[in-house]
């Protein structure tokens, strides 16, 4: 019996020991690699740049309506730069890495950035006090909005293994920036399978592959073939699909000089037309100003008003017959187009092997040695908080649940209360907010990428002028159906190509380090005295 008890005790001890090690491993796995809550002052830990352009003042401040602190952009129209060096560089090649942080645009965001830069080791050539937009980074991630730019950037700076140069690779069709003033959490998940996932508030907004040319611009892996730069189009190459029929002859009865409109000879002057009454008369109530000087100001004339005698008459003044369309009008004659027998298609240079092509199994990520915020913004009130680097998606999720979610729910309730207090009829503002959320999602649909800037511009105008929301919805629906029509029915018809027609090359540009350089141009309305309204002459029968 005693031996049995000892055996049971030994087994229980082994189980306890195994449980202890398993618990220790679980705790270690669940610890974040880096976490900054800004509960304490950032001074001494985060180093503000001393470069001359970066005059914006950072503050340790509470998020509006909360006791939770963050790093605050405190001044408008400034450049800001601050950096936090990590204890050890974080390698991105060995497994899953999660980059996550919160931002709150407390005063909105019309033009500026709110993204983070994950910097390479200082051996790459930067210092904390000299941190600026040229400091070499590995990844840039976060929201940016200005003019037609409205995106959550993800930019990878990758070393080309052939040239040795670092190239910015921008995520194509990134999600849009939430348009409200609530706290939002941005998450980028980098998987060892070359997968990238972008989450906003825990909801997946974008999924991409680092090695896909469909997902990054420029592609990390160059094309295998390129157009031969030495290949030239033959001089006799005919690209005209249609040509004027050389055998066509202008018909003898074709009058090119016939006018588009002629006088309607059958029209008759309406009964009661006042031939002797002018359309406008001097205002009988107008008087010459006392300070009017005929020598300096000229002879004073009373302003004109509509002739009241014309109000009930079909018209006043000299009557003239109205014009009508000329049935003989044909315009300039052109020979009809026929298929070009010599058409050889649109010429393209032959493809040759790309001398800069290389294979790549996985990106050669540079390690992260520091986290920097380097932005230019026209708004103040941007608050950064809960910056996290983790090796486990569940760790990031737990921080969203415990650190972000409670604040977000409080802010949503306050927003609803504010809208109700503002007296929005029948929940109109809440409805418009829901509509805008849907419209922003529509703007993120990949096949609408060509029209995304136009759609975002329409949405922003509607947000500033809620009374035009319905019109904006109609406009976006028109764009959507136009694109669908093109997809279903083959798109636009090819334009007629003449002998002198050339095809322009279209170059695609990318953001420089993600900093918005778009300027919102606002038209200034000049006040000018409008001339007196002239009464339309009613000549129609």
XYZ file of C-alpha atoms in Angstrom:
541
model
C 0.000 0.000 0.000
C 2.862 2.393 0.884
C 4.636 1.523 -2.374
C 1.458 2.319 -4.328
C 1.153 5.684 -2.609
C 4.747 6.505 -3.446
C 4.157 5.555 -7.115
C 1.029 7.764 -7.271
C 2.894 10.607 -5.587
C 5.771 10.312 -8.050
C 3.364 10.368 -11.004
C 1.561 13.376 -9.561
C 4.889 15.163 -9.079
C 5.889 14.466 -12.677
C 2.534 15.823 -13.869
C 3.010 18.950 -11.754
C 6.518 19.423 -13.118
C 5.280 18.939 -16.703
C 2.448 21.374 -16.061
C 4.891 23.941 -14.659
C 7.120 23.781 -17.735
C 4.130 23.848 -20.098
C 2.731 26.861 -18.251
C 6.100 28.599 -18.377
C 6.375 27.959 -22.112
C 2.824 29.222 -22.663
C 3.535 32.398 -20.700
C 6.740 32.947 -22.631
C 4.926 32.417 -25.916
C 2.185 34.834 -24.918
C 4.538 37.654 -23.987
C 4.748 40.466 -26.543
C 8.111 41.158 -28.135
C 7.552 44.873 -27.605
C 4.703 46.820 -26.025
C 4.271 50.524 -25.332
C 1.133 51.630 -23.477
C 2.297 55.205 -22.730
C 0.968 54.819 -19.183
C 4.161 56.548 -18.108
C 5.773 59.616 -19.646
C 7.603 58.894 -22.902
C 10.449 61.317 -22.152
C 13.797 59.594 -21.958
C 12.434 56.496 -23.648
C 11.246 58.029 -26.932
C 13.672 60.470 -28.533
C 12.292 63.443 -30.484
C 14.189 64.368 -33.629
C 16.277 67.521 -33.508
C 16.300 67.991 -37.280
C 15.267 71.535 -38.195
C 12.057 70.741 -40.082
C 10.527 68.758 -37.234
C 9.143 71.457 -34.957
C 5.930 69.697 -33.850
C 5.646 69.216 -30.086
C 4.814 65.746 -28.745
C 2.800 65.523 -25.534
C 1.943 62.802 -23.037
C -1.832 63.251 -22.868
C -5.065 61.487 -22.067
C -7.339 60.324 -24.826
C -10.435 62.531 -24.763
C -13.044 61.007 -22.442
C -10.655 58.398 -21.001
C -8.029 58.094 -18.273
C -5.819 56.253 -20.747
C -2.692 58.112 -21.901
C -1.110 58.202 -25.349
C 1.442 60.062 -27.465
C -0.243 63.209 -28.786
C 0.327 65.369 -31.876
C -0.386 68.721 -30.219
C -0.010 71.345 -32.998
C -1.448 71.900 -36.453
C 0.513 72.188 -39.702
C 3.760 70.769 -38.339
C 6.237 68.022 -39.077
C 6.769 65.481 -36.316
C 9.467 62.866 -35.757
C 10.139 60.681 -32.725
C 11.769 57.274 -32.310
C 11.963 54.430 -29.786
C 14.922 52.053 -29.996
C 14.196 48.415 -29.150
C 16.292 46.460 -26.668
C 17.025 43.844 -29.330
C 16.365 43.892 -33.091
C 13.298 41.900 -34.096
C 13.873 39.381 -36.882
C 11.048 39.003 -39.385
C 12.251 35.819 -41.066
C 11.783 33.160 -38.394
C 8.002 33.025 -37.983
C 4.804 35.018 -37.634
C 5.209 38.671 -36.707
C 2.308 40.933 -35.755
C 2.593 44.723 -35.894
C -0.241 46.542 -34.146
C -1.024 50.023 -32.821
C -3.916 52.355 -32.065
C -4.583 55.829 -33.414
C -7.357 58.245 -32.613
C -7.976 61.223 -34.898
C -9.624 63.331 -32.211
C -10.046 66.331 -34.520
C -10.431 64.346 -37.712
C -7.892 64.025 -40.497
C -8.180 66.138 -43.637
C -4.541 66.096 -44.668
C -1.775 64.195 -42.937
C -0.309 60.850 -41.919
C -0.708 58.714 -38.795
C 1.531 55.761 -39.629
C 4.557 54.082 -38.038
C 7.958 53.299 -39.497
C 9.756 50.163 -38.357
C 13.412 51.117 -38.711
C 16.412 49.048 -39.677
C 19.450 48.827 -37.361
C 21.423 52.043 -36.985
C 24.270 50.555 -39.003
C 22.075 51.411 -41.987
C 22.819 55.076 -41.331
C 20.553 56.951 -38.933
C 20.517 58.352 -35.409
C 17.652 58.973 -33.013
C 18.185 62.742 -32.839
C 18.717 62.875 -36.604
C 15.628 60.817 -37.424
C 13.837 62.115 -40.544
C 12.061 60.951 -43.695
C 15.323 59.647 -45.148
C 16.032 57.303 -42.218
C 16.072 53.726 -43.581
C 13.130 51.584 -42.547
C 12.065 48.016 -43.186
C 8.270 48.477 -43.044
C 5.931 51.463 -43.019
C 2.383 50.814 -41.876
C -0.660 52.914 -41.013
C -3.229 55.484 -42.150
C -2.576 58.413 -44.485
C -5.150 60.829 -45.886
C -4.799 63.969 -48.006
C -6.619 65.009 -51.151
C -7.115 61.897 -53.291
C -4.851 59.860 -50.978
C -6.915 57.817 -48.518
C -5.231 54.578 -47.588
C -3.770 52.423 -44.852
C -0.226 52.088 -46.155
C 1.840 48.955 -46.055
C 5.227 49.542 -47.657
C 8.085 47.052 -47.594
C 11.606 48.296 -48.280
C 13.365 45.312 -49.788
C 16.950 44.888 -50.912
C 17.237 43.859 -54.552
C 19.654 40.873 -54.468
C 21.093 41.791 -57.869
C 21.523 45.541 -57.659
C 21.897 45.822 -53.886
C 19.500 48.785 -53.885
C 16.571 49.108 -51.482
C 13.231 49.431 -53.285
C 9.873 50.527 -51.859
C 7.178 47.956 -52.588
C 3.679 49.372 -51.989
C 0.663 47.227 -51.193
C -1.839 47.559 -54.032
C -5.445 48.567 -53.287
C -4.931 49.091 -49.547
C -7.983 49.661 -47.309
C -9.296 53.167 -46.658
C -8.905 55.136 -43.435
C -11.966 55.134 -41.110
C -13.638 58.526 -41.421
C -14.672 59.156 -37.810
C -12.915 60.456 -34.671
C -12.926 57.162 -32.749
C -9.966 55.072 -31.622
C -9.056 52.450 -34.230
C -6.537 49.644 -34.018
C -4.426 48.697 -37.046
C -2.894 45.232 -37.361
C -0.458 43.808 -39.912
C 0.201 40.055 -39.722
C 3.284 38.758 -41.553
C 3.264 34.975 -42.013
C 6.231 32.723 -42.914
C 4.128 31.481 -45.850
C 4.639 34.949 -47.486
C 1.087 35.927 -46.545
C 0.198 39.413 -45.351
C -3.082 40.270 -43.643
C -4.234 43.793 -42.767
C -6.850 44.165 -40.025
C -8.708 47.274 -38.872
C -10.433 46.907 -35.504
C -9.796 43.169 -35.716
C -11.625 42.804 -39.044
C -9.610 41.603 -42.018
C -9.572 44.278 -44.723
C -6.830 42.996 -47.013
C -5.056 39.721 -47.706
C -2.024 39.595 -49.951
C 1.080 37.648 -50.892
C 4.482 39.306 -50.714
C 5.597 37.477 -53.857
C 2.544 38.261 -55.998
C 2.805 40.939 -58.680
C -0.957 41.415 -58.233
C -0.486 42.566 -54.639
C 2.629 44.756 -54.637
C 3.859 47.567 -56.863
C 6.539 47.154 -58.014
C 6.576 43.377 -57.650
C 9.286 41.926 -55.418
C 10.146 39.388 -58.118
C 10.826 41.071 -61.491
C 9.174 39.807 -64.677
C 11.038 36.996 -66.451
C 10.872 38.837 -69.756
C 10.869 42.497 -70.749
C 10.258 44.386 -74.014
C 13.420 44.539 -76.106
C 14.598 48.181 -75.855
C 16.430 47.830 -79.184
C 13.431 46.518 -81.108
C 11.952 49.232 -83.341
C 8.613 49.363 -85.156
C 8.999 48.852 -88.925
C 8.232 51.967 -90.967
C 5.567 50.139 -93.021
C 3.737 48.775 -89.947
C 0.068 49.838 -90.224
C -1.797 50.045 -86.895
C -5.033 51.517 -88.317
C -7.869 49.039 -87.820
C -10.219 51.178 -89.953
C -9.511 53.524 -92.880
C -11.687 55.862 -94.995
C -13.106 54.004 -97.982
C -10.906 55.221 -100.909
C -13.658 54.357 -103.404
C -16.384 56.357 -101.641
C -17.667 59.491 -103.420
C -19.642 62.354 -101.938
C -23.263 62.248 -103.209
C -24.193 65.000 -105.661
C -27.030 66.235 -103.441
C -24.837 66.553 -100.338
C -24.799 70.248 -99.399
C -22.018 70.864 -96.886
C -22.930 74.542 -96.606
C -26.542 74.013 -95.516
C -27.055 75.680 -92.101
C -27.976 73.619 -89.041
C -31.012 75.841 -88.310
C -33.365 77.888 -90.489
C -36.110 80.415 -89.768
C -39.524 78.884 -89.181
C -41.545 80.590 -91.961
C -44.773 79.055 -90.702
C -44.510 80.719 -87.296
C -46.906 83.602 -86.605
C -46.651 86.404 -84.109
C -48.769 85.585 -81.038
C -51.848 87.680 -80.530
C -51.285 90.393 -77.956
C -47.554 90.761 -78.575
C -46.502 94.258 -77.436
C -44.221 95.498 -80.217
C -43.807 98.981 -78.780
C -43.100 97.927 -75.223
C -39.433 97.440 -74.194
C -38.534 94.341 -72.208
C -36.917 96.494 -69.490
C -37.623 99.994 -68.224
C -35.925 102.419 -65.851
C -36.732 101.702 -62.215
C -39.224 104.492 -61.349
C -38.364 104.233 -57.647
C -34.636 104.670 -58.159
C -33.134 108.065 -57.270
C -29.790 109.558 -58.016
C -27.456 109.181 -54.998
C -26.675 112.427 -53.183
C -22.929 111.879 -53.464
C -23.078 111.211 -57.233
C -20.686 113.534 -59.090
C -21.499 113.786 -62.826
C -18.005 115.022 -63.629
C -16.289 112.126 -61.848
C -18.920 109.401 -62.074
C -20.469 110.275 -65.443
C -24.107 110.826 -66.251
C -26.304 108.915 -63.824
C -28.709 106.365 -65.268
C -31.462 104.634 -63.358
C -31.087 100.842 -63.057
C -33.317 98.682 -65.242
C -36.159 96.444 -64.095
C -38.477 94.041 -65.935
C -41.287 95.886 -67.698
C -44.457 95.103 -65.682
C -46.588 95.543 -68.829
C -44.893 92.451 -70.260
C -45.838 90.165 -67.375
C -49.242 89.253 -68.815
C -48.359 89.590 -72.501
C -46.870 86.776 -74.630
C -43.861 89.008 -75.287
C -42.468 92.509 -75.808
C -40.240 94.265 -78.294
C -39.548 93.401 -81.880
C -40.951 89.953 -82.738
C -38.812 87.630 -84.824
C -39.617 84.224 -86.202
C -38.048 81.411 -84.169
C -35.432 79.080 -85.642
C -35.987 75.379 -86.327
C -33.785 72.446 -87.368
C -32.899 72.416 -91.037
C -34.019 69.115 -92.616
C -31.440 69.623 -95.385
C -28.521 69.916 -92.946
C -25.944 67.138 -93.304
C -22.697 68.758 -92.236
C -19.283 67.972 -93.634
C -19.086 64.800 -95.704
C -16.618 62.103 -94.672
C -15.909 58.871 -96.433
C -17.234 55.871 -94.455
C -14.690 53.701 -92.653
C -13.874 50.195 -93.827
C -11.612 47.438 -92.509
C -7.990 48.211 -93.302
C -6.629 45.396 -95.503
C -3.089 46.270 -94.384
C -3.913 46.294 -90.646
C -1.256 44.419 -88.657
C -2.404 45.160 -85.117
C -0.831 47.351 -82.456
C 2.910 46.924 -82.654
C 4.768 45.749 -79.566
C 8.482 45.108 -79.176
C 9.507 41.495 -78.848
C 10.132 40.070 -75.395
C 13.621 39.180 -74.250
C 14.883 37.589 -71.010
C 15.039 40.146 -68.197
C 18.717 40.534 -67.192
C 17.568 41.726 -63.736
C 15.318 38.720 -63.057
C 15.891 36.712 -59.894
C 14.138 33.959 -57.962
C 12.879 34.564 -54.440
C 11.413 31.998 -52.045
C 10.662 34.508 -49.321
C 11.364 38.223 -48.834
C 14.705 39.092 -47.309
C 13.175 41.131 -44.487
C 15.481 43.520 -42.688
C 15.265 43.312 -38.870
C 13.392 45.984 -36.908
C 15.647 47.868 -34.497
C 13.383 50.811 -33.657
C 9.893 52.205 -34.059
C 9.534 55.718 -35.419
C 6.729 58.150 -36.097
C 7.668 60.590 -38.854
C 4.688 62.487 -40.213
C 3.491 65.781 -41.620
C -0.052 66.766 -40.758
C -2.403 69.743 -40.914
C -4.356 68.428 -37.887
C -3.633 68.293 -34.206
C -5.209 65.823 -31.793
C -3.748 62.641 -33.344
C -3.142 60.186 -30.495
C -0.943 57.061 -30.739
C -1.300 54.279 -28.178
C -0.693 50.596 -27.404
C 2.087 49.965 -29.910
C 2.726 46.234 -30.086
C 5.069 43.766 -31.764
C 4.206 40.123 -31.129
C 5.015 36.677 -32.456
C 1.494 35.361 -31.958
C -1.808 36.561 -33.439
C -3.620 35.644 -30.215
C -1.449 38.075 -28.253
C -2.481 40.914 -30.556
C -6.115 39.822 -30.286
C -5.959 39.825 -26.481
C -4.665 43.418 -26.495
C -7.458 44.453 -28.851
C -9.984 42.940 -26.464
C -8.541 44.372 -23.256
C -6.927 47.674 -24.309
C -8.819 48.865 -27.389
C -12.344 47.447 -27.333
C -13.562 49.044 -24.054
C -12.453 52.521 -25.197
C -14.014 52.069 -28.606
C -17.393 51.043 -27.156
C -17.443 54.083 -24.843
C -16.601 56.385 -27.754
C -19.313 54.857 -29.963
C -21.946 55.393 -27.287
C -20.824 58.988 -26.791
C -20.970 59.564 -30.543
C -24.554 58.296 -30.640
C -25.484 60.545 -27.696
C -23.875 63.568 -29.363
C -25.755 62.906 -32.598
C -29.023 62.594 -30.669
C -28.312 65.825 -28.771
C -27.581 67.603 -32.042
C -31.172 66.882 -33.056
C -30.546 64.821 -36.165
C -34.054 64.051 -37.490
C -35.120 60.395 -37.427
C -31.596 59.172 -36.840
C -30.421 60.728 -40.098
C -26.824 61.190 -38.969
C -26.597 57.574 -37.843
C -28.000 56.527 -41.204
C -25.483 58.696 -43.051
C -22.628 57.267 -40.998
C -23.754 53.748 -41.926
C -24.007 54.805 -45.580
C -20.491 56.293 -45.533
C -19.116 53.102 -43.989
C -20.650 51.073 -46.819
C -19.373 53.528 -49.451
C -15.822 53.297 -48.079
C -16.058 49.508 -48.344
C -17.240 49.848 -51.947
C -14.214 52.072 -52.661
C -11.963 49.229 -51.466
C -13.383 46.711 -53.992
C -10.345 45.721 -56.134
C -11.998 45.985 -59.572
C -12.925 49.598 -58.763
C -9.305 50.557 -58.040
C -9.114 52.664 -61.212
C -11.996 54.800 -59.914
C -11.092 54.747 -56.201
C -9.789 58.320 -56.092
C -12.976 59.640 -57.725
C -15.199 57.653 -55.332
C -13.273 58.802 -52.243
C -13.485 62.395 -53.418
C -17.276 62.075 -53.728
C -17.553 60.503 -50.266
C -15.501 63.279 -48.665
C -17.683 65.945 -50.286
C -20.786 64.199 -48.948
C -19.322 64.060 -45.441
C -18.787 67.814 -45.509
C -22.213 68.458 -47.097
C -24.615 65.783 -45.766
C -27.478 67.213 -47.814
C -25.883 65.820 -50.985
C -25.496 62.269 -49.640
C -28.222 60.838 -51.901
C -26.644 62.457 -54.952
C -23.279 60.956 -54.049
C -24.828 57.499 -53.655
C -26.370 57.825 -57.115
C -23.007 58.939 -58.577
C -21.168 55.985 -57.044
C -23.848 53.546 -58.195
C -23.427 54.948 -61.725
C -19.652 54.373 -61.524
C -20.217 50.842 -60.193
C -22.646 49.863 -62.934
C -20.445 51.478 -65.593
C -17.504 49.316 -64.515
C -19.685 46.191 -64.359
C -21.016 46.968 -67.833
C -17.472 47.248 -69.168
C -16.504 43.950 -67.532
C -19.561 42.127 -68.882
C -19.632 43.602 -72.371
C -15.997 44.108 -73.227
C -15.292 47.688 -72.211
C -14.870 50.716 -74.408
C -14.784 50.573 -78.173
C -11.297 51.223 -79.557
C -10.821 54.808 -80.657
C -10.327 55.475 -84.360
C -6.626 55.581 -85.132
C -5.461 57.958 -87.819
C -2.145 57.867 -89.597
C -0.668 60.385 -87.177
C -2.104 58.820 -84.032
C 0.381 57.616 -81.453
C -0.235 55.720 -78.238
C 0.959 57.674 -75.181
C 2.798 55.831 -72.470
C 1.194 55.960 -69.029
C 3.529 56.000 -66.078
C 2.285 54.910 -62.677
C 3.611 56.869 -59.738
C 3.908 55.874 -56.113
C 4.069 57.811 -52.888
C 7.489 58.908 -51.728
C 7.909 57.237 -48.331
C 4.147 57.375 -47.987
C 4.083 61.050 -47.083
C 1.108 62.746 -48.734
C 2.157 65.579 -51.013
C -1.354 66.131 -52.310
C -2.675 69.611 -51.662
C -6.361 70.218 -51.302
C -7.117 73.061 -53.648
C -10.155 75.055 -52.554
C -11.765 77.496 -54.939
C -12.235 80.979 -53.521
C -15.503 82.564 -54.550
C -15.053 86.207 -55.423
C -17.898 88.565 -54.621
C -18.974 90.458 -57.704
C -22.057 92.512 -58.437
C -24.273 90.570 -60.816
C -25.587 92.514 -63.838
C -29.365 93.157 -64.008
C -31.261 90.085 -65.144
C -32.431 90.424 -68.706
C -35.913 89.283 -69.536
C -36.042 86.433 -72.057
C -37.715 87.420 -75.329
C -40.709 85.181 -75.904
C -40.796 84.582 -79.641
C -42.209 81.068 -79.632
C -45.767 80.560 -80.796
